[in-house]
CSV table of C-alpha atoms in Angstrom, one decimal:
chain,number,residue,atom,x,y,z
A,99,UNK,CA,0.0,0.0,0.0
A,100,UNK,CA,1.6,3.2,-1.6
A,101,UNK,CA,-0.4,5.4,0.7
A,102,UNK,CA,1.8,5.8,3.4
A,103,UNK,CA,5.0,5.1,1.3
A,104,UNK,CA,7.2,8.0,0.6
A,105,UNK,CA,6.2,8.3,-3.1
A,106,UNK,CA,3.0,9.7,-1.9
A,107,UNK,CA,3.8,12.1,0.8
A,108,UNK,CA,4.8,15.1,-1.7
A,109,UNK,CA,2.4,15.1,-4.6
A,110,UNK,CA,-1.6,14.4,-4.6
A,111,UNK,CA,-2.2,17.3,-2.1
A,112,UNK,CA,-5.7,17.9,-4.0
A,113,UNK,CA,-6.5,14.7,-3.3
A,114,UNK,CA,-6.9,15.6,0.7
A,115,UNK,CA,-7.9,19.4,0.5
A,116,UNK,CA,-4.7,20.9,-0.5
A,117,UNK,CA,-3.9,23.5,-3.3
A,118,UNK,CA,-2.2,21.3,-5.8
A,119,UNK,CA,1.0,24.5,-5.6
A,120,UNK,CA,0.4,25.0,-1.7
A,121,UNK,CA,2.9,28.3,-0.8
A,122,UNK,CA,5.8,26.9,0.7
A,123,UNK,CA,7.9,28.9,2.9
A,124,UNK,CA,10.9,30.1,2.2
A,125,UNK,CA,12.6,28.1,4.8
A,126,UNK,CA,11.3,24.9,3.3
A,127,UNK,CA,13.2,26.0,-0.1
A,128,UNK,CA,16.4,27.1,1.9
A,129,UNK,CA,16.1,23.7,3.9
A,130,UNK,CA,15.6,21.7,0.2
A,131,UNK,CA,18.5,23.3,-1.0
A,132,UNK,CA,21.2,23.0,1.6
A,133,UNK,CA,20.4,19.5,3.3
A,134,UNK,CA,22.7,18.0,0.4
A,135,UNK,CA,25.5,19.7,1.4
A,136,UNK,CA,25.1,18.2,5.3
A,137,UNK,CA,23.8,21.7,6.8
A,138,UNK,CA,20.4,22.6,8.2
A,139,UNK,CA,18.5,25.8,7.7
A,140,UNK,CA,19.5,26.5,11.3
A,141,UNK,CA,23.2,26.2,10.5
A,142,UNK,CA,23.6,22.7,12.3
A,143,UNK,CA,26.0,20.3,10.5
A,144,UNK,CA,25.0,17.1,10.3
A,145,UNK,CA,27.2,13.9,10.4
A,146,UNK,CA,28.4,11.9,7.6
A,147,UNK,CA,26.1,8.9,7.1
A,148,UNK,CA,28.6,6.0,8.1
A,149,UNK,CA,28.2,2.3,6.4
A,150,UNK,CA,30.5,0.3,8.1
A,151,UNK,CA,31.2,-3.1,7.6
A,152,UNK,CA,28.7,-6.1,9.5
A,153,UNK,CA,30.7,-6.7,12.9
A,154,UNK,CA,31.6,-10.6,13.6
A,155,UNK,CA,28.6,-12.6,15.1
A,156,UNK,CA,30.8,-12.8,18.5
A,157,UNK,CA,31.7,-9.1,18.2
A,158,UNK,CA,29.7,-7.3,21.2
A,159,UNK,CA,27.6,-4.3,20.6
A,160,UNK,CA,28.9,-0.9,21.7
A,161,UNK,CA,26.3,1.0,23.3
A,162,UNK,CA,25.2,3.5,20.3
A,163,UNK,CA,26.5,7.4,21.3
A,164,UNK,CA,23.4,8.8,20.7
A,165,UNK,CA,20.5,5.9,21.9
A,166,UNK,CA,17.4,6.0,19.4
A,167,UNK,CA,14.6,3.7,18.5
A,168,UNK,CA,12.7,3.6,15.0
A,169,UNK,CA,9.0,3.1,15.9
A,170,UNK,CA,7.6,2.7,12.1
A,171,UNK,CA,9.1,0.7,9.8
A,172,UNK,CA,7.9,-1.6,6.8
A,173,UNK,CA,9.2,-4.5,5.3
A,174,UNK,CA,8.8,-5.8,2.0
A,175,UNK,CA,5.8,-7.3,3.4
A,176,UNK,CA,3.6,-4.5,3.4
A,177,UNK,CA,3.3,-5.9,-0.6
A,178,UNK,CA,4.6,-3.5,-2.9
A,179,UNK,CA,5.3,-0.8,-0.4
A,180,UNK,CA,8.3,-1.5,1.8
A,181,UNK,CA,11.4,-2.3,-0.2
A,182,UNK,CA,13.7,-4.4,2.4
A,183,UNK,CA,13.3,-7.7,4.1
A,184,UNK,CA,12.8,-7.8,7.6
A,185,UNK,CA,16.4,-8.9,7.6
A,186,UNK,CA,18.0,-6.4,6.0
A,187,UNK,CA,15.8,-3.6,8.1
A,188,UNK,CA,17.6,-5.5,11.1
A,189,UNK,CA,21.2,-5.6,9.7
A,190,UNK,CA,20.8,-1.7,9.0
A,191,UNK,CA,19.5,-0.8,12.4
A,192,UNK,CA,22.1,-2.6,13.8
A,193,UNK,CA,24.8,-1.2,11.9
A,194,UNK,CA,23.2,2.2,12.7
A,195,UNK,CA,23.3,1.7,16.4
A,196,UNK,CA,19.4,1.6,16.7
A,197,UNK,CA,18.6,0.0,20.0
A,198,UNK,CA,14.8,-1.1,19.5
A,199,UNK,CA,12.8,-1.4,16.1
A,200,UNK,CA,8.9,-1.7,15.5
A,201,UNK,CA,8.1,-3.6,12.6
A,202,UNK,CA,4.6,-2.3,11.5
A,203,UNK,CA,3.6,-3.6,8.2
A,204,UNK,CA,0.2,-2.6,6.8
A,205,UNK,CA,-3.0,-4.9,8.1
A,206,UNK,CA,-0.6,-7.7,9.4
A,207,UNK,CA,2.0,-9.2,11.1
A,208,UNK,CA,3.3,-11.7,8.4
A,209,UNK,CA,6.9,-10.6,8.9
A,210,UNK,CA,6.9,-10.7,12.7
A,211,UNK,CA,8.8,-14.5,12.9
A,212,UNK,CA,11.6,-13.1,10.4
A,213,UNK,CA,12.2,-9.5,12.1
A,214,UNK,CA,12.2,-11.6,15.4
A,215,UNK,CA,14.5,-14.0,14.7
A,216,UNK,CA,17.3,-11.7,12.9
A,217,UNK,CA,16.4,-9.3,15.9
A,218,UNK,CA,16.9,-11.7,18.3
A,219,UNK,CA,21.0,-12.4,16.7
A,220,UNK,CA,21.4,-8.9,16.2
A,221,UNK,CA,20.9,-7.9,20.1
A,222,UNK,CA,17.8,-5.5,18.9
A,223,UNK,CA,14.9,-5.2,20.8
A,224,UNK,CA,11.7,-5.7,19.5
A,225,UNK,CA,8.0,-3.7,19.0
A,226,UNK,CA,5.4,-5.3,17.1
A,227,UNK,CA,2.6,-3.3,15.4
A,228,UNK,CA,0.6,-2.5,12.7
A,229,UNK,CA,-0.3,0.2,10.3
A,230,UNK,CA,-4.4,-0.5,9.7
A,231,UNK,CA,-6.1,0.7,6.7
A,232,UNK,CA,-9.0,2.5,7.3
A,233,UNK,CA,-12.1,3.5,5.5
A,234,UNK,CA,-11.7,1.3,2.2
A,235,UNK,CA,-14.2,0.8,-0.9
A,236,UNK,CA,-12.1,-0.9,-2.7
A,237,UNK,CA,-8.2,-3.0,-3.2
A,238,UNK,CA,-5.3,-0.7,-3.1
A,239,UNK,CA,-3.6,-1.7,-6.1
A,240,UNK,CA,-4.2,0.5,-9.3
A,241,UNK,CA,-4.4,3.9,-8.7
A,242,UNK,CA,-1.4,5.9,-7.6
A,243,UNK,CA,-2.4,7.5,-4.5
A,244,UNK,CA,-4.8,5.2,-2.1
A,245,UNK,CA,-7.9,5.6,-0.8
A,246,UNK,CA,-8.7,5.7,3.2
A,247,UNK,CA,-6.6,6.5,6.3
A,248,UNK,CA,-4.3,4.7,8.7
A,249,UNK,CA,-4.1,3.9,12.4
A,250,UNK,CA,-0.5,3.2,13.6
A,251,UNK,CA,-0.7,0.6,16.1
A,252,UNK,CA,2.1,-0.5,18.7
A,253,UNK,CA,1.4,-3.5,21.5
A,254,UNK,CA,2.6,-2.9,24.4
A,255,UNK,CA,3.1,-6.3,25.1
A,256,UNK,CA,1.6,-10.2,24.9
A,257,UNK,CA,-1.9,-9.3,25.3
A,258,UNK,CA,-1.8,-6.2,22.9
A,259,UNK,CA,-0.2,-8.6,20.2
A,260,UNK,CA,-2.7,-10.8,20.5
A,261,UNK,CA,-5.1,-8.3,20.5
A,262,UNK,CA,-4.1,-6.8,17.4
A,263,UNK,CA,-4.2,-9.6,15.8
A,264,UNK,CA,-7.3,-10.5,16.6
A,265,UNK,CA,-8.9,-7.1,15.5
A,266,UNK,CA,-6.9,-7.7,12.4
A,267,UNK,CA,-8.1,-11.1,11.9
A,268,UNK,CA,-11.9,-9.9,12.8
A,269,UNK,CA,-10.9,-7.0,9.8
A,270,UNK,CA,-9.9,-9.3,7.1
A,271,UNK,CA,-12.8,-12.0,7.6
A,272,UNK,CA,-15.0,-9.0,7.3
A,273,UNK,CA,-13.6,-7.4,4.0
A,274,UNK,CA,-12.4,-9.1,1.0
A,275,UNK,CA,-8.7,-9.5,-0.4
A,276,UNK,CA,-7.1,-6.2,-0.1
A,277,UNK,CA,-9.7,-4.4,1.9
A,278,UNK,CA,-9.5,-5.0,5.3
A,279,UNK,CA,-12.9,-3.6,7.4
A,280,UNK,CA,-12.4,-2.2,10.2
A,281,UNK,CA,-14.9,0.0,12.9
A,282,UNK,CA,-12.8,2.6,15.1
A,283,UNK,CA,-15.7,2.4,18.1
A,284,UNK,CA,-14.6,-1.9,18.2
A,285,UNK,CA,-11.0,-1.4,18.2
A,286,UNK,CA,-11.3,1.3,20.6
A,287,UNK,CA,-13.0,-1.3,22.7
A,288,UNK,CA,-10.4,-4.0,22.4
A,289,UNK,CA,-7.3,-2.3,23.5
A,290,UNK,CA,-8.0,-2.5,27.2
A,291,UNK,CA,-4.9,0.1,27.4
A,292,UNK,CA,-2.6,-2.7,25.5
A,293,UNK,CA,-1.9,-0.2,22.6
A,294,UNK,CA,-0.6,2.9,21.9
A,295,UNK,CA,-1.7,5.0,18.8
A,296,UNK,CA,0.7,6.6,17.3
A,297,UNK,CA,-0.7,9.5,15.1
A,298,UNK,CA,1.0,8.7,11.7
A,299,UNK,CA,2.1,9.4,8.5
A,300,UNK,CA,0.4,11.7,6.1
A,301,UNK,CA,-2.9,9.4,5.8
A,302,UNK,CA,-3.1,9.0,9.1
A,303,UNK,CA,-6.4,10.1,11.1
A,304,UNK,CA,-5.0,13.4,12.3
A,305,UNK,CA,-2.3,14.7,9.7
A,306,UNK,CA,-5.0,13.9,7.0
A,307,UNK,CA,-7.4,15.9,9.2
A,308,UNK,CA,-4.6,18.5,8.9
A,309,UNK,CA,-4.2,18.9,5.9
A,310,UNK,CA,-7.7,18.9,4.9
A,311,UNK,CA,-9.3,21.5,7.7
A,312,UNK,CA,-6.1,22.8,9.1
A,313,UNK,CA,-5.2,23.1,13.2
A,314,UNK,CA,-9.1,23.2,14.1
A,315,UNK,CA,-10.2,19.5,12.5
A,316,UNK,CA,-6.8,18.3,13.5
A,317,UNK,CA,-7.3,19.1,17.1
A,318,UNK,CA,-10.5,18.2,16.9
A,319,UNK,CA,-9.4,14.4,15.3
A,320,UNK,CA,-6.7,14.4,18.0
A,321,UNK,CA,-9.1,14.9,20.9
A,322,UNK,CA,-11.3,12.3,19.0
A,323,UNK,CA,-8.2,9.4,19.4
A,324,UNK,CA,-8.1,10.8,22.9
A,325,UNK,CA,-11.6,9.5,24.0
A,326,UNK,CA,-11.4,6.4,22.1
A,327,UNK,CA,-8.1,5.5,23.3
A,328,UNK,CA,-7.1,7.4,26.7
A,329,UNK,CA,-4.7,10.2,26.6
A,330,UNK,CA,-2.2,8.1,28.0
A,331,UNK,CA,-2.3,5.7,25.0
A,332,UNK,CA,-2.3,8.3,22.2
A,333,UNK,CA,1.1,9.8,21.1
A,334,UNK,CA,1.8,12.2,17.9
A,335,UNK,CA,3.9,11.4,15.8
A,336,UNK,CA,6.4,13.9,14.0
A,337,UNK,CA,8.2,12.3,10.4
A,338,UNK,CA,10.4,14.2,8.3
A,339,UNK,CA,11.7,13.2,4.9
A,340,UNK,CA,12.6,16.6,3.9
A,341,UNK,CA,9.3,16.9,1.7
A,342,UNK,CA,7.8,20.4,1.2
A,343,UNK,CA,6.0,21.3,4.7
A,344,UNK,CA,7.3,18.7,6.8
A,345,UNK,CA,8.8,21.3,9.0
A,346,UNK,CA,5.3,23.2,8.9
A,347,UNK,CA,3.4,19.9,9.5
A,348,UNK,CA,5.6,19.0,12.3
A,349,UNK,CA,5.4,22.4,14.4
A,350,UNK,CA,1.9,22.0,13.9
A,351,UNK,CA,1.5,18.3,15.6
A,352,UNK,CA,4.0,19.7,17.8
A,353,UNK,CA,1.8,22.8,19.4
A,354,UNK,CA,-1.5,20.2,19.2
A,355,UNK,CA,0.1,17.6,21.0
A,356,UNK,CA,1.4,20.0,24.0
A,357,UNK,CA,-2.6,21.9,23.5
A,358,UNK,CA,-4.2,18.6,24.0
A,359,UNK,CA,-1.9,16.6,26.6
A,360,UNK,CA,-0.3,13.7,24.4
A,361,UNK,CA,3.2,12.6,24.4
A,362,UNK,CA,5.1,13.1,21.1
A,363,UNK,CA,7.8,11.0,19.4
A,364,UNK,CA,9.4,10.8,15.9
A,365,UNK,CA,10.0,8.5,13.3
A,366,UNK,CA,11.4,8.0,9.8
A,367,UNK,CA,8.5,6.6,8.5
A,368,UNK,CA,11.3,3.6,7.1
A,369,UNK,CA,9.7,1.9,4.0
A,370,UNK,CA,13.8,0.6,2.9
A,371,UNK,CA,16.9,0.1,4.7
A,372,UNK,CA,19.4,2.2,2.9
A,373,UNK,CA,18.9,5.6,0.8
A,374,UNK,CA,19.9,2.8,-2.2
A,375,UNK,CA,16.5,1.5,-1.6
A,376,UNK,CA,14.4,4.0,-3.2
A,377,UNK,CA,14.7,3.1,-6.7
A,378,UNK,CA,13.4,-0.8,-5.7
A,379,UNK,CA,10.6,1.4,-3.9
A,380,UNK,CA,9.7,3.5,-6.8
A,381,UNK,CA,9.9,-0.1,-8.6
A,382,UNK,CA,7.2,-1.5,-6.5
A,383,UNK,CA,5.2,1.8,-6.4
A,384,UNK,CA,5.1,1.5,-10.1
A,385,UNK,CA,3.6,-2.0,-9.9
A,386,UNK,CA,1.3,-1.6,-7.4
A,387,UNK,CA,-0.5,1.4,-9.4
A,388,UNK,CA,-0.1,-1.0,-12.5
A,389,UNK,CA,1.7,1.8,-13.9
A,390,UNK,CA,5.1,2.6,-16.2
A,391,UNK,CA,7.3,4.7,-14.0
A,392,UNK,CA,7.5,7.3,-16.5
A,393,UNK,CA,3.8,7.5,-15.5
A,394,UNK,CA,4.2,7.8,-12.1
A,395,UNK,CA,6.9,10.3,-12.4
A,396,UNK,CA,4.7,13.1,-11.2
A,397,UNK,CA,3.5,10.7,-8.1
A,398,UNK,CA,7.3,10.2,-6.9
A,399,UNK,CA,8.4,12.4,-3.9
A,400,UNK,CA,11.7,14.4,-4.9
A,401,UNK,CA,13.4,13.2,-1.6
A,402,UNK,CA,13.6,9.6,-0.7
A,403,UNK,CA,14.2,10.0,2.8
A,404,UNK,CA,12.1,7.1,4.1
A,405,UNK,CA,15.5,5.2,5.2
A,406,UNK,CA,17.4,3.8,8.6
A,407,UNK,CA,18.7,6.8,10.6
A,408,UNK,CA,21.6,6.6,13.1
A,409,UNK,CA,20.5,8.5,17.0
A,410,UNK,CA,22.9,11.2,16.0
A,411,UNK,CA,20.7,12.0,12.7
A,412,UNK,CA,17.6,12.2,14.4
A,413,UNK,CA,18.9,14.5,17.5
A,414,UNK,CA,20.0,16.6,14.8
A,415,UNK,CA,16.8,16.5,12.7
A,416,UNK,CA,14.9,16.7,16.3
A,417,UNK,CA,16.5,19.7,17.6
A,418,UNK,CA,13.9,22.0,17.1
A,419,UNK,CA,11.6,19.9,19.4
A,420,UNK,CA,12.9,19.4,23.5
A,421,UNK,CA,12.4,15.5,24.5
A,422,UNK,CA,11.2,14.3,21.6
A,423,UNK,CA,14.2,12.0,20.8
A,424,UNK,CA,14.3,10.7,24.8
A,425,UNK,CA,10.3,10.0,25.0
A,426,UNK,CA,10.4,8.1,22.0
A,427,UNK,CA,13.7,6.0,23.1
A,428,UNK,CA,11.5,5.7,26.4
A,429,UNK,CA,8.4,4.6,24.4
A,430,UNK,CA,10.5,1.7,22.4
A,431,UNK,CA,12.0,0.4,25.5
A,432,UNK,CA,8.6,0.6,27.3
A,433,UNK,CA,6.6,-1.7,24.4
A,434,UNK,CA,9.9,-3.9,23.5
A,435,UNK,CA,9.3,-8.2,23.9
A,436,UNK,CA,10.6,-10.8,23.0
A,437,UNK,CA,8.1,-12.8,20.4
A,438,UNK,CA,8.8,-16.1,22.2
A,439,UNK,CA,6.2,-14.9,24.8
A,440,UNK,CA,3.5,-14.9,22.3
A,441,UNK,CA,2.2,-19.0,22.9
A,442,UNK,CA,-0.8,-19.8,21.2
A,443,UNK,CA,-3.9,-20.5,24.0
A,444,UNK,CA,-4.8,-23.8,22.7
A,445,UNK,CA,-8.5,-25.5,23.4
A,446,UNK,CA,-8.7,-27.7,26.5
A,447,UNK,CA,-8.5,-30.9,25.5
A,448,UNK,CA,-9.0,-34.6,27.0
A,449,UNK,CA,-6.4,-37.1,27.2
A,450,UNK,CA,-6.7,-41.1,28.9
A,451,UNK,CA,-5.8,-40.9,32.5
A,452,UNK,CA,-2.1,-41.5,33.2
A,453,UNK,CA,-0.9,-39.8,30.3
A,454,UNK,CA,0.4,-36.2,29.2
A,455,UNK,CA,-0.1,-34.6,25.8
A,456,UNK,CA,3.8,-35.6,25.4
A,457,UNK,CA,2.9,-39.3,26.5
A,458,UNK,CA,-0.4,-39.6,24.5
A,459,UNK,CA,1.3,-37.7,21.4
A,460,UNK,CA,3.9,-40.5,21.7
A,461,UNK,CA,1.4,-43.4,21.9
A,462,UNK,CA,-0.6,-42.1,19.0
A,463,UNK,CA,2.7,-41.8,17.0
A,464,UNK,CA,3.8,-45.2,18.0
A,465,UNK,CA,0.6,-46.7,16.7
A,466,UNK,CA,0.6,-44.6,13.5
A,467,UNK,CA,4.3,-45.2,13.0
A,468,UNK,CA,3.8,-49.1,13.6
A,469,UNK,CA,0.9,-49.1,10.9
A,470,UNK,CA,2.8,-47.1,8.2
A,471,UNK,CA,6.5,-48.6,8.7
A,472,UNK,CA,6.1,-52.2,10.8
A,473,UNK,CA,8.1,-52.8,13.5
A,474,UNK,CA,11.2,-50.9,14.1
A,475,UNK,CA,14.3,-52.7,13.0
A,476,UNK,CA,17.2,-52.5,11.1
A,477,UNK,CA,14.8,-51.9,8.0
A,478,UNK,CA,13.2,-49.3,9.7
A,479,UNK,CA,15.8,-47.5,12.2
A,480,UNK,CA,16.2,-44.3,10.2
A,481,UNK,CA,12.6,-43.6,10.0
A,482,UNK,CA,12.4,-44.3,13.7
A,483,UNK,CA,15.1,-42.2,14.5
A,484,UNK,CA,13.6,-39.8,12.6
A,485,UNK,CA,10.4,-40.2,13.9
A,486,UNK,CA,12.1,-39.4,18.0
A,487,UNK,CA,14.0,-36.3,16.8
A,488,UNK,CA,10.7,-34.6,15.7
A,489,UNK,CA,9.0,-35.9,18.6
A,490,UNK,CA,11.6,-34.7,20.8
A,491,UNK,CA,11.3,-30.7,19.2
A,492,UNK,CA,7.6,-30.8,19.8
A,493,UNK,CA,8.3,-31.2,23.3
A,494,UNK,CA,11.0,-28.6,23.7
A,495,UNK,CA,8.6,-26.1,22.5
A,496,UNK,CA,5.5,-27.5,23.8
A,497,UNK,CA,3.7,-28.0,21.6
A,498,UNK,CA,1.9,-31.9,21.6
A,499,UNK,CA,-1.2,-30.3,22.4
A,500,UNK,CA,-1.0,-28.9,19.1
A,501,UNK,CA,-0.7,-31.6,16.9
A,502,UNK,CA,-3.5,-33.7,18.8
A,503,UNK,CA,-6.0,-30.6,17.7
A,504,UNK,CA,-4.6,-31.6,14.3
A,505,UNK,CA,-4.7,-35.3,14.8
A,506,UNK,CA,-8.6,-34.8,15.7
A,507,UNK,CA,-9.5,-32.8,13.6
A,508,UNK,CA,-8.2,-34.8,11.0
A,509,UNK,CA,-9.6,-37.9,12.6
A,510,UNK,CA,-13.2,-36.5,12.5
A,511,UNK,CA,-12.6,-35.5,8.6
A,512,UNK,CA,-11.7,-38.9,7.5
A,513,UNK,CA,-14.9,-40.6,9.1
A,514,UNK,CA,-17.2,-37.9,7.7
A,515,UNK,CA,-15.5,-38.1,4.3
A,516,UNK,CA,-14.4,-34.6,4.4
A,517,UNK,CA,-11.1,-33.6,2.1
A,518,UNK,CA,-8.9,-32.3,4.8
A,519,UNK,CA,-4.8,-31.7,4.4
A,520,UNK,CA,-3.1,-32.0,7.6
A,521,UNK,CA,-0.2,-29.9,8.3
């Protein structure tokens, strides 16, 4: 979904209220022209951007000189809008110093075991969220600039992930492929103070409301979240890809937040890993608006900006709003976990008295394995052999209850002459 993706953030203002040649200020211009050259309108120099080299597996991590922690990122599996694999989002943050990443892909967490595990190696902590797609007719593919808004979701913790993914789950069943249904009143409802709402990019609920009505129907969409969510769950969010009024934007969302009592943080809005990653994201914008990109041209933001920042970027780009950096360090620390506390609540089931679901897993294997193979033997040792390493996995991760759901279930389709694959 192209909505949220950098190639949509400049161009298409008409499409939400704006004048389609909005006055820009001159500082924007003045900004534009000098960021190339590493200085800020405010005369701040900014770093080189360093790519070293992948340290050694055993090579500890330095603690980063500036902490910081990306809160919004999307991996190739928001389809044919993020540009990187979970992986290589990972091996950039990691080389950047970033101390916690949230992987929020759009109306899913289908990259969550892949972030996770290179995560896990890579000494990052870990937030899991998602960007939802509100409001939608129709399937996202086809036209350049999608229809509906966002909500920026972050769990803060087991139970918000697996309330997410419910409300997700609920969302999908409800809609069709590609369009997602979701009601603002339910999710509000199924938080229980789990989440925290970050305020998003450009399509989300109160920049959109920005741009469209100004500071009145943003305030007014920002108190809105407010009393859905809590105050203490709703947090603005400030991005800056050097786009034409991303500084005006930001002061904006700024004042509002501090007028209404939210907590503000920043992100980069990261749809690729490396600045080298906006081509394969103009690529991808181009197929998903089944489009030439010659034809898109006029779609394409003139920065792509939407990359992995170091902690000493962002306290430069951030200096023009006190705390921001620190509360959103706090906030990534605050909803980091570990995804090996997210154990799936299985049915209760029954099992013959003096067993275990290990034990009776193990006797309904030993009968199945008997039937299909004979007796073990010499004829039969690897199979057997086989047969006890899987056995023994199932049990390190507990999970025989499991496969006697499956076992049932399958069971129950063979009598009643039901196709059924078992997996």
């Amino acid at each position: 979904m192209i909505a949220c993706g950098v190639w949509s953030c400049v161009v298409g203002w008409s499409v939400v209220g704006w004048d389609p040649r909005p006055d820009i200020p001159w500082s924007e211009f003045e900004r534009a022209l000098t960021w190339g050259s590493g200085w800020r309108s405010d005369g701040a120099k900014l770093p080189p951007r360093p790519r070293p080299e992948p340290p050694a597996p055993e090579t500890p991590r330095t603690p980063p000189a500036v902490p910081w922690a990306e809160l919004h990122c999307h991996s190739a599996y928001s389809f044919l809008d993020g540009a990187s694999e979970p992986e290589e989002l990972v091996a950039e943050a990691a080389f950047q110093g970033v101390e916690t990443v949230a992987i929020t892909d759009h109306d899913g967490m289908y990259g969550v075991v892949k972030f996770a595990e290179a995560a896990r190696e890579a000494g990052i902590a870990t937030v899991f969220g998602a960007e939802l797609s509100l409001e939608l007719t129709r399937r996202q593919n086809g036209i350049p600039d999608p229809e509906g808004r966002h909500l920026l979701v972050l769990a803060r913790d087991p139970d918000g992930y697996r309330r997410l993914s419910a409300a997700i789950s609920a969302a999908q069943l409800r809609g069709s492929k590609g369009r997602p249904v979701y009601d603002l009143d339910e999710l509000a409802a199924a938080h229980d103070g789990r989440w925290v709402i970050l305020t998003g990019c450009r399509k989300g609920l109160v920049p959109a409301a920005l741009a469209a009505g100004g500071p009145p129907a943003a305030a007014a969409e920002l108190r809105r979240l407010v009393e859905l969510f809590g105050a203490e769950n709703v947090v603005v969010e400030l991005i800056d890809h050097d786009q034409p009024l991303d500084d005006d934007r930001n002061d904006t969302l700024y004042t509002l937040a501090g007028e209404v009592g939210v907590g503000v943080v920043a992100s980069n809005n990261v749809h690729y890993a490396t600045p080298a990653g906006r081509r394969l994201a103009q690529v991808l914008a181009a197929a998903r608006a089944t489009t030439s990109l010659a034809e898109l041209d006029g779609w394409l933001p003139a920065a792509g900006g939407a990359f992995l920042r170091s902690g000493e970027e962002m306290r430069a780009r951030l200096a023009r709003y006190p705390g921001v950096l620190e509360t959103t360090v706090e906030l990534g620390q605050a909803c980091a976990f570990d995804l090996s506390l997210i154990r799936p609540e299985l049915p209760d089931r029954e099992v013959p008295d003096g067993h275990t679901d290990a034990s009776w897993l193990r006797h309904q294997v030993a009968a199945g394995a008997a039937a299909r193979y004979g007796p073990p033997g010499p004829s039969t040792q690897r199979a057997y052999a086989q047969i006890a390493h899987e056995l023994d996995v199932i049990e390190q991760l507990n999970f025989p209850g499991y496969f006697l759901i499956v076992h049932e279930i399958t069971e129950f389709c063979r009598r009643e002459g039901i196709l059924c694959q078992g997996r």
